[in-house]
């Protein structure tokens, strides 16, 4: 089974983390990602830029419109994601519980599937 892990950062707290701390946890994450990738469990992992760099698309009255950045102040923001392969939710939780970014974030784990292949 595939699982999506969404990395949620507390916007205010993460803005107070020093560059040195981020560099340290980034190195820890690289080592962890490499280990899980080598074991065949980690399929993809990407960090996301801050919400201010986002663009949201919507269809209104038949036309696509774009809005820059977030709509309001947000307490948490999506900071990245991982896609892992695990036998079940318990294994997915065991894998994600070792991710170093948990020091600074919460990670929502959700079963995932290909819409082409169905459930």
Coordinates of C-alpha atoms in Angstrom, one line a residue:
X1 CA 0.0 0.0 0.0
X2 CA 1.0 3.6 -0.6
X3 CA 0.7 6.3 2.1
X4 CA 1.0 10.0 1.8
X5 CA 2.6 11.8 4.8
X6 CA 1.8 15.5 4.9
X7 CA 4.3 17.5 6.9
X8 CA 2.5 20.3 8.7
X9 CA 4.6 23.1 10.3
X10 CA 3.4 25.5 12.9
X11 CA 3.9 28.7 10.9
X12 CA 4.9 30.9 13.8
X13 CA 7.2 28.4 15.5
X14 CA 9.0 27.4 12.3
X15 CA 9.7 31.0 11.6
X16 CA 11.7 31.2 14.8
X17 CA 13.9 28.2 14.1
X18 CA 17.5 29.3 13.4
X19 CA 19.2 28.6 10.1
X20 CA 21.7 26.4 11.9
X21 CA 18.9 24.3 13.4
X22 CA 17.2 23.9 9.9
X23 CA 20.5 23.0 8.4
X24 CA 21.0 20.3 11.1
X25 CA 17.5 18.8 10.7
X26 CA 17.8 18.9 6.9
X27 CA 21.0 16.8 7.1
X28 CA 19.2 14.4 9.5
X29 CA 16.3 14.2 7.0
X30 CA 18.6 13.5 4.1
X31 CA 20.2 10.6 6.0
X32 CA 16.8 9.3 7.0
X33 CA 15.3 9.6 3.5
X34 CA 18.2 7.8 2.0
X35 CA 17.9 4.9 4.5
X36 CA 14.1 4.6 3.8
X37 CA 14.6 5.0 0.0
X38 CA 17.3 2.3 0.0
X39 CA 14.9 -0.1 1.9
X40 CA 12.3 0.5 -0.8
X41 CA 9.8 2.2 1.6
X42 CA 10.3 5.9 0.6
X43 CA 9.0 6.6 -2.9
X44 CA 9.1 10.4 -2.9
X45 CA 9.9 13.2 -0.5
X46 CA 9.7 16.9 -1.3
X47 CA 9.9 20.0 0.8
X48 CA 7.6 22.9 -0.1
X49 CA 8.4 26.6 -0.2
X50 CA 6.5 28.9 2.1
X51 CA 2.7 29.5 1.4
X52 CA 3.4 33.1 0.2
X53 CA 4.9 31.5 -3.0
X54 CA 1.8 29.5 -3.8
X55 CA -0.8 30.2 -6.4
X56 CA -4.3 28.8 -6.1
X57 CA -6.4 28.1 -9.2
X58 CA -10.2 28.0 -9.3
X59 CA -12.9 27.9 -12.0
X60 CA -15.5 30.6 -11.5
X61 CA -18.2 31.3 -14.1
X62 CA -16.4 29.0 -16.6
X63 CA -13.0 30.8 -16.4
X64 CA -9.9 29.8 -14.5
X65 CA -8.6 32.4 -12.1
X66 CA -5.5 32.5 -10.0
X67 CA -4.9 34.0 -6.6
X68 CA -1.4 34.5 -5.1
X69 CA -0.5 33.1 -1.7
X70 CA -2.7 32.2 1.2
X71 CA -6.1 33.8 1.8
X72 CA -5.7 34.4 5.5
X73 CA -3.3 34.1 8.4
X74 CA -2.7 30.4 9.0
X75 CA -1.6 28.6 12.1
X76 CA -0.1 25.7 10.2
X77 CA 1.2 25.3 6.7
X78 CA 2.0 22.3 4.5
X79 CA 5.8 22.2 4.6
X80 CA 6.3 19.0 2.5
X81 CA 5.2 15.5 1.8
X82 CA 6.5 12.0 1.5
X83 CA 5.0 9.0 -0.3
X84 CA 5.9 5.7 1.2
X85 CA 5.2 2.0 0.6
X86 CA 4.1 0.0 3.6
X87 CA 2.2 -3.1 4.3
X88 CA -0.5 -1.4 6.4
X89 CA -1.1 1.7 8.5
X90 CA 0.9 0.3 11.5
X91 CA 4.0 -0.1 9.3
X92 CA 3.5 3.3 7.8
X93 CA 3.3 4.8 11.4
X94 CA 6.4 3.0 12.4
X95 CA 8.3 4.4 9.4
X96 CA 7.1 7.9 9.7
X97 CA 7.7 8.0 13.5
X98 CA 11.5 7.9 12.7
X99 CA 11.5 11.0 10.5
X100 CA 13.6 13.7 12.1
X101 CA 11.3 16.5 11.0
X102 CA 8.8 15.4 13.7
X103 CA 10.9 17.6 16.0
X104 CA 9.4 20.6 14.2
X105 CA 6.2 19.3 12.6
X106 CA 3.3 17.0 12.7
X107 CA 2.8 14.5 9.9
X108 CA -0.6 13.3 8.8
X109 CA -0.5 9.8 7.3
X110 CA -3.2 9.0 4.8
X111 CA -3.6 5.9 2.6
X112 CA -3.3 6.7 -1.1
X113 CA -4.2 5.1 -4.4
X114 CA -4.0 5.7 -8.1
X115 CA -7.3 6.9 -9.6
X116 CA -6.4 5.0 -12.7
X117 CA -6.1 1.7 -10.8
X118 CA -8.9 2.4 -8.3
X119 CA -8.8 1.4 -4.7

